[in-house]
mmCIF file of C-alpha atoms in Angstrom:
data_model
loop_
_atom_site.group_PDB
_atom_site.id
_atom_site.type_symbol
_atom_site.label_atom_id
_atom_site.label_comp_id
_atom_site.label_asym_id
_atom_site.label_seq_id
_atom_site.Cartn_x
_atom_site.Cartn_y
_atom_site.Cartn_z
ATOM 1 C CA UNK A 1 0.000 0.000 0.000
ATOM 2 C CA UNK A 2 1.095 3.358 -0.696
ATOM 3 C CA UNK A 3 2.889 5.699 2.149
ATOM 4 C CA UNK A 4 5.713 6.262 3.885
ATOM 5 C CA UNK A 5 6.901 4.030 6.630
ATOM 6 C CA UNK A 6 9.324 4.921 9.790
ATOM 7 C CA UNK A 7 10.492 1.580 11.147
ATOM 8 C CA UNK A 8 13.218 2.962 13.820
ATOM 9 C CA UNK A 9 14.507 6.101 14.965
ATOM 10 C CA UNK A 10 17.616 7.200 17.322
ATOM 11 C CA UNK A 11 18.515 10.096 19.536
ATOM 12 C CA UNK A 12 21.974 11.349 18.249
ATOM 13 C CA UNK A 13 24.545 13.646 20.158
ATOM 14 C CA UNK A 14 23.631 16.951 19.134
ATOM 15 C CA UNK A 15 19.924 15.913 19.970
ATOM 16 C CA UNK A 16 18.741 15.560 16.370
ATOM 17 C CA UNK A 17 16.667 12.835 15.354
ATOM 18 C CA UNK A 18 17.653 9.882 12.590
ATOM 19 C CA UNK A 19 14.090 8.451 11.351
ATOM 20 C CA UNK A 20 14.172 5.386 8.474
ATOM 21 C CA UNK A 21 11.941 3.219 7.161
ATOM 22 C CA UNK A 22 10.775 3.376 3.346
ATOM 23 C CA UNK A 23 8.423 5.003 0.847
ATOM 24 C CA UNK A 24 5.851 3.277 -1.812
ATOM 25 C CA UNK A 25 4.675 6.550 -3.355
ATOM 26 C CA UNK A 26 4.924 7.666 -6.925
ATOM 27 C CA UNK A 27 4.056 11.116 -6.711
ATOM 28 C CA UNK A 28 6.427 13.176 -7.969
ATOM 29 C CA UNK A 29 6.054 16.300 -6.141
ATOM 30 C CA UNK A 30 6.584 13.708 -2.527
ATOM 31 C CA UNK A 31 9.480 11.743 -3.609
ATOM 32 C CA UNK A 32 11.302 10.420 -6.510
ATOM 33 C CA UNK A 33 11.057 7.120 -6.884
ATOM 34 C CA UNK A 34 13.199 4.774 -8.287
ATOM 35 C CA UNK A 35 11.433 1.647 -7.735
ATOM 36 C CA UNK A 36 8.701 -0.068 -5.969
ATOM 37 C CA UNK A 37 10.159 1.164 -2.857
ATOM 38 C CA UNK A 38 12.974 3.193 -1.327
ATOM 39 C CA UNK A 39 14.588 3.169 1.812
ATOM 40 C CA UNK A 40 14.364 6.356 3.515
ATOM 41 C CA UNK A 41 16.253 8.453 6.150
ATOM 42 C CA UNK A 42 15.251 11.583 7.701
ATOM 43 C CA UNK A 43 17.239 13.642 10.220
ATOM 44 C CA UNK A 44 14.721 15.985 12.696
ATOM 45 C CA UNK A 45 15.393 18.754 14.577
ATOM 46 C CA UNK A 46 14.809 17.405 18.685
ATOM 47 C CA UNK A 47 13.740 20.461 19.329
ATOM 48 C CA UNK A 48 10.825 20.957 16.477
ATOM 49 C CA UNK A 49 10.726 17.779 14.587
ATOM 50 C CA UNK A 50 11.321 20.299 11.688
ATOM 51 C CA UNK A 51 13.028 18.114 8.509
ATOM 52 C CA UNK A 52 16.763 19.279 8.451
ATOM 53 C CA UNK A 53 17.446 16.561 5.681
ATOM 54 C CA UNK A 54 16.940 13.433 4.202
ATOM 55 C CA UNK A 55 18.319 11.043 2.219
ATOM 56 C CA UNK A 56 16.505 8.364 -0.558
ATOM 57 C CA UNK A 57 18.452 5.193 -1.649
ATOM 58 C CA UNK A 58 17.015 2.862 -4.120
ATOM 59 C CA UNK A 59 17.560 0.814 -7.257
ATOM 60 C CA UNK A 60 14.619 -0.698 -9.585
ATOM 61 C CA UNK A 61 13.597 -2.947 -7.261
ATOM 62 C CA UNK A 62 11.686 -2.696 -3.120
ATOM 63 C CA UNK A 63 14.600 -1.308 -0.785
ATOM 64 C CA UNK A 64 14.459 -0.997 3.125
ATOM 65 C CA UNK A 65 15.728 0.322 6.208
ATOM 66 C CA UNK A 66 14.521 -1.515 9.309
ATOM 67 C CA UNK A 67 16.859 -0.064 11.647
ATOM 68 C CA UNK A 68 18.964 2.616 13.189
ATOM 69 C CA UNK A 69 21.444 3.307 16.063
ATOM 70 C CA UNK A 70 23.874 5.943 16.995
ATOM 71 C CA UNK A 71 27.491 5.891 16.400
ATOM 72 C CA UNK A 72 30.544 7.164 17.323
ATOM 73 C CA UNK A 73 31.294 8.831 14.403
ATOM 74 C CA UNK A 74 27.255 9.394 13.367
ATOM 75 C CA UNK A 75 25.007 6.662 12.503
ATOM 76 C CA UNK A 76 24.186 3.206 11.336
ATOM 77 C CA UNK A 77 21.387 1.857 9.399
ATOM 78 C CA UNK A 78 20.436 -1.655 8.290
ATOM 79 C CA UNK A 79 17.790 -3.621 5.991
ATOM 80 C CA UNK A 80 17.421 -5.439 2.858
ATOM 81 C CA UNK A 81 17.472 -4.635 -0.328
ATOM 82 C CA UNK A 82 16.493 -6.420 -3.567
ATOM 83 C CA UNK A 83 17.402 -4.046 -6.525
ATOM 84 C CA UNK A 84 21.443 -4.671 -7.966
ATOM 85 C CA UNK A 85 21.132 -0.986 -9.815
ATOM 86 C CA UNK A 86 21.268 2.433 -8.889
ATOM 87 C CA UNK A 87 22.230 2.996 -5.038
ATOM 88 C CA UNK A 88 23.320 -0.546 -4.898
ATOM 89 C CA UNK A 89 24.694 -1.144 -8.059
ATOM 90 C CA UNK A 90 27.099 -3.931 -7.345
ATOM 91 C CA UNK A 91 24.823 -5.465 -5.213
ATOM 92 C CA UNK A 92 23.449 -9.332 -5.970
ATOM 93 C CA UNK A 93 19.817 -8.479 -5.174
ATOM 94 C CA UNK A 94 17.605 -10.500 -2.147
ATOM 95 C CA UNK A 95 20.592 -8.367 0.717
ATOM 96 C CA UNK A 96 21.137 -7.628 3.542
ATOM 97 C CA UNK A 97 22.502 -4.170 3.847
ATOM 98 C CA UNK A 98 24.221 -2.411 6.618
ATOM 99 C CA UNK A 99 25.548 1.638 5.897
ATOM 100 C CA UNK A 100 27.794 3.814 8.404
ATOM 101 C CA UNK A 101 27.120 7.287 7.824
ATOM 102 C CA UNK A 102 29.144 10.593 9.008
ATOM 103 C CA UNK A 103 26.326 13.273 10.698
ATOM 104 C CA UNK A 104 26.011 14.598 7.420
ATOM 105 C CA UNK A 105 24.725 11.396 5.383
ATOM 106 C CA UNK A 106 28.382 10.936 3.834
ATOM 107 C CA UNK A 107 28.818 6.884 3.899
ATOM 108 C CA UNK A 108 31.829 5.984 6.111
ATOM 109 C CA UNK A 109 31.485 2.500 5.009
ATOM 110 C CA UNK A 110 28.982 -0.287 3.973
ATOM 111 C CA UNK A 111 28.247 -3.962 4.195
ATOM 112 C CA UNK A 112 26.251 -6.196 2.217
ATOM 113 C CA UNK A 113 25.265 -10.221 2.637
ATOM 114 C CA UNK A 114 23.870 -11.525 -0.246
ATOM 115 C CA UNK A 115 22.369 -15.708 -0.261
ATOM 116 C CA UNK A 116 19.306 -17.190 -2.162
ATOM 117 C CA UNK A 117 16.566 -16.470 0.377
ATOM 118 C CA UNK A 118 17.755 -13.159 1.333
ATOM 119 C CA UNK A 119 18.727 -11.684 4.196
ATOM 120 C CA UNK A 120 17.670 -8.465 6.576
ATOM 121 C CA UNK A 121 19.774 -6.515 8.652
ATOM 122 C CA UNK A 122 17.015 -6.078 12.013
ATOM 123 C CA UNK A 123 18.726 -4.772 14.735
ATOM 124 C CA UNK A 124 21.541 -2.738 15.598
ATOM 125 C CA UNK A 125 23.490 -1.369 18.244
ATOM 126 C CA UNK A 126 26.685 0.724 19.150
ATOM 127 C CA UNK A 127 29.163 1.001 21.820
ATOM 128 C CA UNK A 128 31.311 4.046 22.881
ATOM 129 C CA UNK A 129 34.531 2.012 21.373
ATOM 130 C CA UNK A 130 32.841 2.669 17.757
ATOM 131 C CA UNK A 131 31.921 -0.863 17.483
ATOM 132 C CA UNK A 132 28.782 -1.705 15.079
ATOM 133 C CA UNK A 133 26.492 -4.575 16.324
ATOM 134 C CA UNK A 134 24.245 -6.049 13.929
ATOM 135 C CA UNK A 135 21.561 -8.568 14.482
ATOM 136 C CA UNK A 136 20.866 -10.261 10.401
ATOM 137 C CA UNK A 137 18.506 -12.991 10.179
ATOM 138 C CA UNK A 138 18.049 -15.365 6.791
ATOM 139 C CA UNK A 139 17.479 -18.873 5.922
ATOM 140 C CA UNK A 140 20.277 -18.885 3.506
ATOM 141 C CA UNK A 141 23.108 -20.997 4.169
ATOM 142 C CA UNK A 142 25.040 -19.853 0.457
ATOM 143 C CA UNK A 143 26.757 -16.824 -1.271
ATOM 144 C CA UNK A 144 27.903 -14.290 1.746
ATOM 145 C CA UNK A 145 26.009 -16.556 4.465
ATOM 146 C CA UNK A 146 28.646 -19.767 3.534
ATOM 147 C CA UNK A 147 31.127 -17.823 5.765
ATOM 148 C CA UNK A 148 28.608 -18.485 8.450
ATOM 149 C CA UNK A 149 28.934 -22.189 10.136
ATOM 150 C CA UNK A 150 25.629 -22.926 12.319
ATOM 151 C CA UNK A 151 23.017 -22.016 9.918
ATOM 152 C CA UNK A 152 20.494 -24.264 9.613
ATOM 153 C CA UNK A 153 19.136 -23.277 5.876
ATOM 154 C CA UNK A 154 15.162 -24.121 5.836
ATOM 155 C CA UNK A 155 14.563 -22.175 9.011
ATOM 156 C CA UNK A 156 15.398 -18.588 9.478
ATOM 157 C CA UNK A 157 18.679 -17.945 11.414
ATOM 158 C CA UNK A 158 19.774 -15.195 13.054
ATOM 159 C CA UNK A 159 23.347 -14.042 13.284
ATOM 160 C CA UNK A 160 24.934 -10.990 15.481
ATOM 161 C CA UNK A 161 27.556 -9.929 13.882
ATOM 162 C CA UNK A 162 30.082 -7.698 15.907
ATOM 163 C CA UNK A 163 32.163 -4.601 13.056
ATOM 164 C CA UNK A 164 34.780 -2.663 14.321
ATOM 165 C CA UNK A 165 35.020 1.258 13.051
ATOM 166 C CA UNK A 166 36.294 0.987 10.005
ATOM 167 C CA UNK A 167 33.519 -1.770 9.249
ATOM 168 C CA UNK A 168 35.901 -4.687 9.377
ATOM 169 C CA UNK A 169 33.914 -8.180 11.100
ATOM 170 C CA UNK A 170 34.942 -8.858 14.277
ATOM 171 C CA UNK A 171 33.182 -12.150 15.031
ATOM 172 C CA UNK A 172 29.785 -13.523 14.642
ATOM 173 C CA UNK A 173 27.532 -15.530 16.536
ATOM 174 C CA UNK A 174 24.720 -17.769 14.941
ATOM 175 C CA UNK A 175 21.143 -18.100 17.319
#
């Protein structure tokens, strides 16, 4: 159904407010749209809720952020994607992405886990060392996932997966 969705929002240091989700609108004079759906992120004014700015990423196919969480350095936001143009050219399609941005939407770094029956970044968290915390569920056990011993395949799995600053993978766990 058409609209705009806010999944997840986070407090960050100055007070501002980081609000994503995605859009489903074709209307022009709301937002451009590049596909069936975008993923969205909007930074608020705490004090107002006035829009300071926001930011569309999309390809031709349904994109999605699920979550958000405040960084060190700014802010991270994770979900699935399943276009491989446009924003995330290079991308397989059926992802699980995961972006670092600076305050001012610059990416500091991005992740993304591709397999056969998808994946979704859900959850994430930070820590005042700059470490990323992400918690990515799936059922595939191929492609980026292989990397992952415990998955089941058939069932969907979820994996916390622990990136340092710079984005580099830490460990993982598989639930």
């Amino acid at each position: 159904e058409a609209g705009i969705y806010i999944n997840d929002i986070a407090v960050l240091s100055d007070g501002n407010i980081i609000a994503v989700g995605y859009h489903s609108i074709d209307d022009i004079e709301v937002i451009q749209t590049k596909g069936t759906s975008e993923a969205l992120i909007y930074k608020l004014s705490g004090k107002d809720g006035s829009v300071i700015s926001q930011k569309i990423m999309g390809g031709k196919e349904s994109d999605l952020f699920n979550t958000v969480a405040k960084t060190t350095k700014g802010f991270a936001v994770g979900g699935k994607t399943n276009s491989t143009n446009g924003d995330f050219a290079g991308y397989t399609g059926n992802s699980a992405m995961l972006f670092h941005f600076d305050a001012d939407f610059n990416v500091l770094w991005s992740k993304a886990l591709s397999g056969s029956k998808g994946g979704s970044v859900d959850g994430l968290s930070a820590d005042n060392g700059g470490n990323i915390f992400a918690s990515v569920t799936t059922s595939s056990i191929d492609k980026d996932f292989a990397s992952f011993s415990g998955l089941t395949g058939g069932y969907t799995d979820t994996v916390i997966i622990k990136y340092d600053y710079l984005g580099t993978k830490k460990w993982h766990y598989v639930i």
